[in-house]
Short mmCIF file of N, CA and C in Angstrom, two decimals:
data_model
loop_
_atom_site.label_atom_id
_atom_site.label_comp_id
_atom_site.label_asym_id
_atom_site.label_seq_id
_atom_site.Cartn_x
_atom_site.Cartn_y
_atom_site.Cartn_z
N UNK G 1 40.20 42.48 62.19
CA UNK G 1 41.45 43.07 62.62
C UNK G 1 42.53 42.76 61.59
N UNK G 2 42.54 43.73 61.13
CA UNK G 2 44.00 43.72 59.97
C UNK G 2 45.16 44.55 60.33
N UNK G 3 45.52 45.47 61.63
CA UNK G 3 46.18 45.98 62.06
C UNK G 3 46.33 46.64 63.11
N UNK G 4 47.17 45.70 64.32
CA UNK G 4 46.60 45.75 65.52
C UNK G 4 48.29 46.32 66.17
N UNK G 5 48.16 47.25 67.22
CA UNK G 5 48.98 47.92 67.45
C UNK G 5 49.05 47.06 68.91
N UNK G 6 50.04 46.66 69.37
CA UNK G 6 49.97 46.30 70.72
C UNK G 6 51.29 47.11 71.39
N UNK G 7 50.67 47.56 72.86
CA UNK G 7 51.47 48.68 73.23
C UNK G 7 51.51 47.93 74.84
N UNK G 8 52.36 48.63 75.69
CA UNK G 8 52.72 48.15 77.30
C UNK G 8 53.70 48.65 77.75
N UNK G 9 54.28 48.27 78.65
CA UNK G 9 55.56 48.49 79.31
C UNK G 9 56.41 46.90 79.42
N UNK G 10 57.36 47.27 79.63
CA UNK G 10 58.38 45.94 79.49
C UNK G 10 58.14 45.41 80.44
N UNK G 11 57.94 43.87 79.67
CA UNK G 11 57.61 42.53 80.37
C UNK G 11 56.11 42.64 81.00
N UNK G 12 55.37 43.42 79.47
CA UNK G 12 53.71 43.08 79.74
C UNK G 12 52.82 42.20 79.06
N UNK G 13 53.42 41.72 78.30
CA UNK G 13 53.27 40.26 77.23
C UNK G 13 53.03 40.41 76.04
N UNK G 14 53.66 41.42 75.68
CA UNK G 14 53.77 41.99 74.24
C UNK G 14 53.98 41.17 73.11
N UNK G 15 55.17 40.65 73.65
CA UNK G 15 55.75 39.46 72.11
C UNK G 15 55.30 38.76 72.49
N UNK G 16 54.65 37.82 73.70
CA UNK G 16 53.88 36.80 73.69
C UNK G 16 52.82 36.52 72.35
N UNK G 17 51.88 37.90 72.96
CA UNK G 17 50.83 38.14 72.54
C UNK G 17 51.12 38.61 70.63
N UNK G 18 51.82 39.26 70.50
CA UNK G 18 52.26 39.43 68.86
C UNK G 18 52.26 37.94 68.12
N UNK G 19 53.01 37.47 69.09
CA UNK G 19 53.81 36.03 68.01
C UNK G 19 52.29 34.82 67.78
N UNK G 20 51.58 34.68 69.24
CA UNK G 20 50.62 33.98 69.35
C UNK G 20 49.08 34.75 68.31
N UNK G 21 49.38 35.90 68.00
CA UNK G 21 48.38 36.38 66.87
C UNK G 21 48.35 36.49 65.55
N UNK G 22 49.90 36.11 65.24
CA UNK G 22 50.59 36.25 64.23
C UNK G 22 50.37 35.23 63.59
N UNK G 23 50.68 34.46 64.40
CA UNK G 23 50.62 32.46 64.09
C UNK G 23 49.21 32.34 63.46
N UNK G 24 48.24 32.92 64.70
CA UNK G 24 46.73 32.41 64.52
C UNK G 24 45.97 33.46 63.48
N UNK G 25 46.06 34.31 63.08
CA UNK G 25 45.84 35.16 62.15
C UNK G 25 46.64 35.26 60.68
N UNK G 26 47.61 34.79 60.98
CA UNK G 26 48.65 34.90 59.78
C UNK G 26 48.70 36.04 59.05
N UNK G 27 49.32 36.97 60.17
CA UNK G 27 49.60 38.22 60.03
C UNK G 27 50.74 38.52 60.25
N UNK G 28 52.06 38.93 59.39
CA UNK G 28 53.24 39.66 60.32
C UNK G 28 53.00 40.27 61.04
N UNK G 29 54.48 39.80 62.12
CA UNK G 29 54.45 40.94 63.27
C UNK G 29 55.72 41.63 63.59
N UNK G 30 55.92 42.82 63.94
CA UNK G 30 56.85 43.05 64.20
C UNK G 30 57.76 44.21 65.62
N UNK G 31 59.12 44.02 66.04
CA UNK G 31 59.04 44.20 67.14
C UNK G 31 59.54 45.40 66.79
N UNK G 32 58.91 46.42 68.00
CA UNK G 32 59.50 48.00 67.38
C UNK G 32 60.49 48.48 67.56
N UNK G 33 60.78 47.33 68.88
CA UNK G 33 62.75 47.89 69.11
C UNK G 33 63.58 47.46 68.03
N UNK G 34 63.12 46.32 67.30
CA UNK G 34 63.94 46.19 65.86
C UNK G 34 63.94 47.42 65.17
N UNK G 35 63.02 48.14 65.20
CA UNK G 35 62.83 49.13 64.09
C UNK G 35 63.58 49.95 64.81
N UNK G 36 63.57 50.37 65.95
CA UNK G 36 64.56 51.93 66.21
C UNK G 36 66.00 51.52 66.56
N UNK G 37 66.37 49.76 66.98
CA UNK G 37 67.54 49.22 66.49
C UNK G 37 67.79 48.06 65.64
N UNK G 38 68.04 48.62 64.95
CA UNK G 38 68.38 47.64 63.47
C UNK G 38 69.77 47.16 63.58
N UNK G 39 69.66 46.14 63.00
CA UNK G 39 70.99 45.28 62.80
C UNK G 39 71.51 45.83 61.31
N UNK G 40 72.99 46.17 61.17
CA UNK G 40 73.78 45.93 60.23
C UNK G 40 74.61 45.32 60.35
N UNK G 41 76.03 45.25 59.04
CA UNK G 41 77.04 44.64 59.11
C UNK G 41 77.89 45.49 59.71
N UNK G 42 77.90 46.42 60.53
CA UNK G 42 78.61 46.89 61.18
C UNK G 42 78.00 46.84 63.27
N UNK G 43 76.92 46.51 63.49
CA UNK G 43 76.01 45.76 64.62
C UNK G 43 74.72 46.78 64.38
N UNK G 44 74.40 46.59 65.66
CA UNK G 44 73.21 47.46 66.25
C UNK G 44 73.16 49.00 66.04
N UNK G 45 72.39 49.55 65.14
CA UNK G 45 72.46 51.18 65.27
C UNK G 45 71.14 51.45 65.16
N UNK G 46 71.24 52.86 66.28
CA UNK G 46 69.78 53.10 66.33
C UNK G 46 69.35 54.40 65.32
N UNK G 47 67.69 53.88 64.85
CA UNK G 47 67.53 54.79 63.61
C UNK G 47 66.98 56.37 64.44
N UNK G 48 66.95 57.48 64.09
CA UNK G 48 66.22 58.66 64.10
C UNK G 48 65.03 58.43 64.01
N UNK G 49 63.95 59.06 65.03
CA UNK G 49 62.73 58.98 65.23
C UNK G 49 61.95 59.32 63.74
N UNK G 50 62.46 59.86 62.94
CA UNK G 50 62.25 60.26 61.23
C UNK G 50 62.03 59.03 60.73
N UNK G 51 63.18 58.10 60.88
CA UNK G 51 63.40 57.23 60.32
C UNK G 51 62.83 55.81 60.88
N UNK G 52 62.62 56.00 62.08
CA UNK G 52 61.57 54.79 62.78
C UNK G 52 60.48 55.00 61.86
N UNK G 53 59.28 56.36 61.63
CA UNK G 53 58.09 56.30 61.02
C UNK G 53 58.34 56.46 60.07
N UNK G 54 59.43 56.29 58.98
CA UNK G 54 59.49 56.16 57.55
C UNK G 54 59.39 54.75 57.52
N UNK G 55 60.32 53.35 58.51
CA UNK G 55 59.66 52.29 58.66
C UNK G 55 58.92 51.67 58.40
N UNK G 56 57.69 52.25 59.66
CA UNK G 56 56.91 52.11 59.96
C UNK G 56 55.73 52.05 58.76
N UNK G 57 56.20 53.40 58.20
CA UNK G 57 55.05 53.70 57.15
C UNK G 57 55.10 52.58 56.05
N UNK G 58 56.59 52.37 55.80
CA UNK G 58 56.91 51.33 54.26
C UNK G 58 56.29 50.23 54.64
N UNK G 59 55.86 49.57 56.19
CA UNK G 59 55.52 48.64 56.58
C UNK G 59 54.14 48.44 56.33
N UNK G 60 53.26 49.38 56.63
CA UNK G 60 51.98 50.18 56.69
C UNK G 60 51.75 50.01 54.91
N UNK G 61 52.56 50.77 54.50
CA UNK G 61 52.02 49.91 52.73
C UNK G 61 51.89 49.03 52.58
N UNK G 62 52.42 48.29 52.79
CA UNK G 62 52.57 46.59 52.56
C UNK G 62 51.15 45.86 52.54
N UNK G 63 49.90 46.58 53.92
CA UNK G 63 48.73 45.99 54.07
C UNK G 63 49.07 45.81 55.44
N UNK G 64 48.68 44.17 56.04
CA UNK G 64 48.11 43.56 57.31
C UNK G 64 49.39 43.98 58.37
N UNK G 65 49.75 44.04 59.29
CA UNK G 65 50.64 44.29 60.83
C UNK G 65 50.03 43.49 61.36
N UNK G 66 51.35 43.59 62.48
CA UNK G 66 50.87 43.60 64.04
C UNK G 66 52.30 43.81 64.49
N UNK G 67 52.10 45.33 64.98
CA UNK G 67 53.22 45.75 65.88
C UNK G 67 53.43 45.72 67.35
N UNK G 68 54.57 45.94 67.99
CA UNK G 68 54.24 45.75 69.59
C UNK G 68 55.58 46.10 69.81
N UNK G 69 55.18 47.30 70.85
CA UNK G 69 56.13 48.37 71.78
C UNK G 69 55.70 48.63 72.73
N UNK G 70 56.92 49.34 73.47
CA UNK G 70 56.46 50.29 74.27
C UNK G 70 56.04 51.93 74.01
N UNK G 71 55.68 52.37 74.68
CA UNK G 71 54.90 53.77 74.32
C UNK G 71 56.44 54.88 73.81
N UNK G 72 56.48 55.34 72.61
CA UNK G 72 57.51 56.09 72.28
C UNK G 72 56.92 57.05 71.45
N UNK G 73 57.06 57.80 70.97
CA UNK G 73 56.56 59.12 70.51
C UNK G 73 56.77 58.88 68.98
N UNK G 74 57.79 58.39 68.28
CA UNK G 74 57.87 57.79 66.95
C UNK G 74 56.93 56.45 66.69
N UNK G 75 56.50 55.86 68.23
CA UNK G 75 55.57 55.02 67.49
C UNK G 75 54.02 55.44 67.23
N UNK G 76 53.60 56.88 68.04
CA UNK G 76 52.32 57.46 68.35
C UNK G 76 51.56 57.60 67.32
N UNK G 77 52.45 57.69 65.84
CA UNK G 77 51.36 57.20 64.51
C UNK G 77 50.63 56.13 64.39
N UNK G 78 50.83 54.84 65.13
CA UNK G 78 50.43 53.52 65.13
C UNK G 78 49.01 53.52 65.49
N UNK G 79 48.40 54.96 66.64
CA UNK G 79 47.65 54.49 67.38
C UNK G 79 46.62 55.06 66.10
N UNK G 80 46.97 55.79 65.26
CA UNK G 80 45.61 56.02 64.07
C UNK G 80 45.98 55.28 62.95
N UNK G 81 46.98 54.53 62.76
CA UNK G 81 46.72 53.65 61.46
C UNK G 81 45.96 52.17 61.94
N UNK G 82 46.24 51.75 62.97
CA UNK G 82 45.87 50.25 63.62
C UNK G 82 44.31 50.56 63.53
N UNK G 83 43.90 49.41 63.47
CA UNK G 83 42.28 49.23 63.42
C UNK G 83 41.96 48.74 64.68
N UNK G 84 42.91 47.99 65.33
CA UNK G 84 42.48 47.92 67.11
C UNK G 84 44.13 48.13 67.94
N UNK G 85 43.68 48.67 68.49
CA UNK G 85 44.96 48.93 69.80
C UNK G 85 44.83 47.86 70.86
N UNK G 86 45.96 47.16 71.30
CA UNK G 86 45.69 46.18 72.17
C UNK G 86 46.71 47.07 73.42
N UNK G 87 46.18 47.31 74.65
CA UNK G 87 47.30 47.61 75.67
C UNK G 87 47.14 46.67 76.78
N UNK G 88 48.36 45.91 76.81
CA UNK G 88 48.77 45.17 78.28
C UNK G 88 49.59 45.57 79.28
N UNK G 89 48.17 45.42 80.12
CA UNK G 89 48.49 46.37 81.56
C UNK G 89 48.26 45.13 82.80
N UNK G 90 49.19 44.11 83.00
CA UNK G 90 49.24 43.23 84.16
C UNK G 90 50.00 43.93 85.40
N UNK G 91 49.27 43.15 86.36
CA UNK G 91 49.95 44.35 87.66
C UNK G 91 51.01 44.35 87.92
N UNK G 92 51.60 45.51 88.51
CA UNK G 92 52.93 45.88 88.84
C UNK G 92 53.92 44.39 89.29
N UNK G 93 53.26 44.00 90.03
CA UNK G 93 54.38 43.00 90.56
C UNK G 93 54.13 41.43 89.95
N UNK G 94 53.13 41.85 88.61
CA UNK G 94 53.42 40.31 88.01
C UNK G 94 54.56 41.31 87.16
N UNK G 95 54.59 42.08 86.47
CA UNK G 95 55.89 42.86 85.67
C UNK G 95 57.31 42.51 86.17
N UNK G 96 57.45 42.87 87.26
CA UNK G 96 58.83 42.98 88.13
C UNK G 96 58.99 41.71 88.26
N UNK G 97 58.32 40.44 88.47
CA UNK G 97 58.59 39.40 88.01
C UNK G 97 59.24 38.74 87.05
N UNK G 98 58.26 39.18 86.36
CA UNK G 98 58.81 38.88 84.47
C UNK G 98 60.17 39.16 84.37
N UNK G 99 59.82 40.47 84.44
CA UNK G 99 61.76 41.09 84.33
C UNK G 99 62.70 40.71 84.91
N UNK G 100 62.60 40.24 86.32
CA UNK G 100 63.63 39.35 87.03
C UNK G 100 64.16 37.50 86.36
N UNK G 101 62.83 37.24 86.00
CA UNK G 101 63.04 35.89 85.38
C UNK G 101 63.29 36.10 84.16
N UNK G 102 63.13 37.40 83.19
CA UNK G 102 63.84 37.33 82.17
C UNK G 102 65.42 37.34 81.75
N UNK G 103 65.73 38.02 83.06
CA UNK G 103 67.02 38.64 83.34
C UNK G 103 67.99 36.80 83.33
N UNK G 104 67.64 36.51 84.66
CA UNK G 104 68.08 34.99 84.34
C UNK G 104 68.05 34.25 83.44
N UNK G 105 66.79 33.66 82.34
CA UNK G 105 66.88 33.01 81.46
C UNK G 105 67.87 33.50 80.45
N UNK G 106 67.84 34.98 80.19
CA UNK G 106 68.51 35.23 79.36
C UNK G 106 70.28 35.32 79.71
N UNK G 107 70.48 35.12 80.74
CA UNK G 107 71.87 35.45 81.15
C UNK G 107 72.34 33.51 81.00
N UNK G 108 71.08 32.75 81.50
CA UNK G 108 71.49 31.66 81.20
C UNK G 108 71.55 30.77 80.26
N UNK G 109 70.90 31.89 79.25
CA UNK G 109 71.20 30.78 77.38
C UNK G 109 69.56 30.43 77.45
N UNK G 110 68.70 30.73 77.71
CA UNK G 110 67.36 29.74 77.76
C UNK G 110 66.64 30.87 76.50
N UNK G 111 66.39 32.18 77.14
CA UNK G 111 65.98 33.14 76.28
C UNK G 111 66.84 34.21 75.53
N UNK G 112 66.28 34.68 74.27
CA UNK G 112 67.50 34.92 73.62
C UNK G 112 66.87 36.44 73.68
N UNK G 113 67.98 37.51 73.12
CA UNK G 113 67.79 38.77 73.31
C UNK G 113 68.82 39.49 72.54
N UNK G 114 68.26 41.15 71.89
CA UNK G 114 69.25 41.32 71.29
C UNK G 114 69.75 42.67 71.97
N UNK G 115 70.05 42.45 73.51
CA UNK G 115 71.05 43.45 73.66
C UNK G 115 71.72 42.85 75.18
N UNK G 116 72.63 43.28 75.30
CA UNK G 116 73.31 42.60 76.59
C UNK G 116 72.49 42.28 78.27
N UNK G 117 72.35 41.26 78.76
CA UNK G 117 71.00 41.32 80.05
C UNK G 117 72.69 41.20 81.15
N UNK G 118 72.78 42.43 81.31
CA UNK G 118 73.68 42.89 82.23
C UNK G 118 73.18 43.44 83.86
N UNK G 119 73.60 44.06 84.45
CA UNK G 119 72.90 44.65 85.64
C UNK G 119 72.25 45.66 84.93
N UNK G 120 73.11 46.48 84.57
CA UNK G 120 72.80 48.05 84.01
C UNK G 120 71.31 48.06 83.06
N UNK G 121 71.23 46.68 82.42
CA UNK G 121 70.07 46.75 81.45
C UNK G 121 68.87 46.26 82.21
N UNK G 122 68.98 45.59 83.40
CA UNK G 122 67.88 44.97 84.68
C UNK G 122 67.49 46.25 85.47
N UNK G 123 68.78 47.02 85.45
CA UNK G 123 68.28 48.56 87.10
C UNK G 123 67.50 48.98 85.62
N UNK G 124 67.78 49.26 84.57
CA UNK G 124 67.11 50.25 83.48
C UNK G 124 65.66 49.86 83.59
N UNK G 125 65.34 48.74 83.02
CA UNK G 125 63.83 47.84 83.21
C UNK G 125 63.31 48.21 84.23
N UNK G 126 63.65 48.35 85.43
CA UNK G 126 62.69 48.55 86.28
C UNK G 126 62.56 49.71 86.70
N UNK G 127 63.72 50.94 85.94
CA UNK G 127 63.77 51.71 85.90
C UNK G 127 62.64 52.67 85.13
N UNK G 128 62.34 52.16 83.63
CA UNK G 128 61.23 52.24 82.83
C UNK G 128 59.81 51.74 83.42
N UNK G 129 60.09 51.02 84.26
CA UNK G 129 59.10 50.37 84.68
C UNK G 129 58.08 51.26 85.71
N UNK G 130 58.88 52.00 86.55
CA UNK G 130 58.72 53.23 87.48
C UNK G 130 58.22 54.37 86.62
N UNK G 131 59.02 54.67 86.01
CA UNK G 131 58.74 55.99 84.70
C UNK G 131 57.17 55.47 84.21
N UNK G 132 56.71 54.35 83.93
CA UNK G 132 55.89 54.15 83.08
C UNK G 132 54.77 54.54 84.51
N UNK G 133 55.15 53.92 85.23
CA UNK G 133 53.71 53.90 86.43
C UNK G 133 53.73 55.39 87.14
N UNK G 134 55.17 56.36 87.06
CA UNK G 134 54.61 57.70 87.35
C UNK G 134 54.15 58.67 86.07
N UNK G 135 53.79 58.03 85.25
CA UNK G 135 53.34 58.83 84.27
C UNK G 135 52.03 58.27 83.65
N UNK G 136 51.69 57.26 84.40
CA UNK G 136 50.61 56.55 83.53
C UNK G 136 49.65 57.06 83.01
N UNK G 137 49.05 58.15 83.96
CA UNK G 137 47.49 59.13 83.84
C UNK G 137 47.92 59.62 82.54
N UNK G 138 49.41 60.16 81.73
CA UNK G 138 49.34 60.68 80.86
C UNK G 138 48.81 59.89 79.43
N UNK G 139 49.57 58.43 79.31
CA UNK G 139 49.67 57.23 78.70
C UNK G 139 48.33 57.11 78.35
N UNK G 140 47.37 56.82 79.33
CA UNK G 140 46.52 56.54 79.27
C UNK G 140 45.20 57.31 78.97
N UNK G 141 45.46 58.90 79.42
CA UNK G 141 44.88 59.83 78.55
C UNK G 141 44.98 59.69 76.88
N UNK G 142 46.26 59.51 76.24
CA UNK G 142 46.30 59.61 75.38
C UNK G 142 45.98 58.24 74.45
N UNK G 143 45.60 56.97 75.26
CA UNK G 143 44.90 55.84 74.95
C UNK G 143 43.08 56.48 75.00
N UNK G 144 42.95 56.99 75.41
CA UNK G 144 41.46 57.71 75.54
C UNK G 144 40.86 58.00 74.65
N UNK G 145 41.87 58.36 73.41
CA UNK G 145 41.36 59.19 72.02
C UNK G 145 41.18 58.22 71.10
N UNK G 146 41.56 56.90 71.70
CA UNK G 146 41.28 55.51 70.88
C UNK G 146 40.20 54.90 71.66
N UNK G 147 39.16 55.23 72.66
CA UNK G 147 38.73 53.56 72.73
C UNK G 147 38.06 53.39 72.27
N UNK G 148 37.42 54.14 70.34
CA UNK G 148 36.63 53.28 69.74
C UNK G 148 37.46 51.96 69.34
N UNK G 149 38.47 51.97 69.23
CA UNK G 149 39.54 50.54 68.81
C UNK G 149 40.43 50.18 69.95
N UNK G 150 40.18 50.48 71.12
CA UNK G 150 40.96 49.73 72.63
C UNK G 150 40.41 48.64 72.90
N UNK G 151 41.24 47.79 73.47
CA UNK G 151 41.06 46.43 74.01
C UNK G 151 42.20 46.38 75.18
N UNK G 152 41.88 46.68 76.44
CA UNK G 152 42.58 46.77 76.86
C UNK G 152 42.69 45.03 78.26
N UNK G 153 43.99 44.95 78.02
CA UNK G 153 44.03 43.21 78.52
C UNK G 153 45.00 43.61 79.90
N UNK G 154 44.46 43.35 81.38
CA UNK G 154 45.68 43.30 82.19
C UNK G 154 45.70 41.56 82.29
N UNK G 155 45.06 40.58 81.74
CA UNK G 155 45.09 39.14 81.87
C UNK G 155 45.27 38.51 80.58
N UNK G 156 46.07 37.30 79.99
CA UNK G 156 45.97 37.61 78.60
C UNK G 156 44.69 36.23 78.35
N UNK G 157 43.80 35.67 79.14
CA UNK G 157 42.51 35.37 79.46
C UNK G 157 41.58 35.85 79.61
N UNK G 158 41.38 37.58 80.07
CA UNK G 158 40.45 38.19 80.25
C UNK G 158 40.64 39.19 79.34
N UNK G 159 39.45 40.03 78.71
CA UNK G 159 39.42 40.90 77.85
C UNK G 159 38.51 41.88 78.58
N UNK G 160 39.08 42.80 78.36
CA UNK G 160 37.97 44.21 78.69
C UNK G 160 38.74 45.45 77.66
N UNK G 161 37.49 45.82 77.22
CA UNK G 161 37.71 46.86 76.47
C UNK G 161 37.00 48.11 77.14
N UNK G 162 36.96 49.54 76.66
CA UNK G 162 36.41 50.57 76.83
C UNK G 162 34.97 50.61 76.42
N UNK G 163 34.84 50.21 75.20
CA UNK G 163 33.23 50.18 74.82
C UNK G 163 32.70 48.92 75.11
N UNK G 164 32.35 47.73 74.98
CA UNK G 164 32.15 46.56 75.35
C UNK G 164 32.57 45.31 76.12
N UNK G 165 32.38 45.04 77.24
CA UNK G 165 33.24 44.20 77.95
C UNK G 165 32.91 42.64 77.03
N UNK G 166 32.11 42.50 75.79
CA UNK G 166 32.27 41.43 74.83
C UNK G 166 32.46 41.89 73.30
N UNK G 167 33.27 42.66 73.26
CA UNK G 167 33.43 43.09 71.94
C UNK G 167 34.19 42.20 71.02
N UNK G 168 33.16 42.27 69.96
CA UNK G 168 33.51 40.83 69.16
C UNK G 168 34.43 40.70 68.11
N UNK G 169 35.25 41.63 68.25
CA UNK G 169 36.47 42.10 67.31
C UNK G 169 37.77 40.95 67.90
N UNK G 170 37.74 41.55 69.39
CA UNK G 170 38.48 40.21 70.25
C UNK G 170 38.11 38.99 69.58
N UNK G 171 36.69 38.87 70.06
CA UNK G 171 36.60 36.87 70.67
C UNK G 171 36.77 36.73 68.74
N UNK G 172 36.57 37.19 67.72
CA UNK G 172 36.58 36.92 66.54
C UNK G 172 37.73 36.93 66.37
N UNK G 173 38.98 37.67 66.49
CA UNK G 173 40.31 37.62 66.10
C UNK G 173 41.21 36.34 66.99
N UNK G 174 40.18 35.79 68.27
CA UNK G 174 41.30 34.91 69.10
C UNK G 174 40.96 33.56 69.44
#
């Protein structure tokens, strides 16, 4: 695994899982909301979906990744350059969890974040969160056209993929 796309819905253990592969692989990783909001000296501006996969691509030269988003249409090149797709799918109400305890840590200085954890950005989360689960059949159709390279994790202990429930791409990369 030299370029592993990890995809989910918010607060499915995305950056967990990036940072803890990153470390153990010694692979950059990077987060995709950085890429469609970038920091300048003037703050936060968000790039054009053009300009997310021009990114993306300069990144993609470079050699090794490991990216991790949520499902966006500027990131949908990822799913044919990555050599394995990782999607974390934990159940609904370990999610709504997450997001509630993220909401706090981050309002209380514990976890850091780069956009305001207001109400408006908590109703949104679980707002996406809904969107993601009435649309999933689509999501996941279009994860279909990958599972020679799916690994799909709702546990970040258990592995199941589409072709092998011991596929050794996992237990070798972790």
């Amino acid at each position: 695994m030299k370029k592993i796309y990890i995809t989910g819905i918010v607060a499915s253990g995305k950056t967990t899982l990036a940072r803890q592969l990153s470390k153990k692989m010694n692979i950059p990783w990077y987060e995709l909301d950085s890429i469609v909001h970038h920091q300048t000296a003037e703050g936060r501006n968000k790039r054009t979906p053009e300009e997310q996969v021009a990114v993306i691509r300069e990144i993609d030269s470079k050699g090794q990744w490991i990216f991790e988003g949520t499902d966006r249409g500027s990131y949908r090149c990822l799913f044919d350059m990555a050599d394995t797709v990782i999607f974390l799918d934990p159940p609904l109400w370990k999610r709504r969890i997450r997001i509630f305890t993220r909401f706090i840590k981050q309002n209380l200085g514990i976890e850091k974040c780069n956009y305001k954890p207001d109400m408006e950005m908590l109703k949104m989360m679980y707002r996406w969160t809904e969107d993601f689960e009435n649309n999933r059949a689509a999501f996941e159709a279009r994860l279909n056209l990958y599972n020679n390279k799916l690994i799909k994790l709702s546990d970040n202990k258990k592995c199941k993929t589409q072709k092998d429930e011991n596929d050794e791409r996992f237990s070798q990369g972790y």
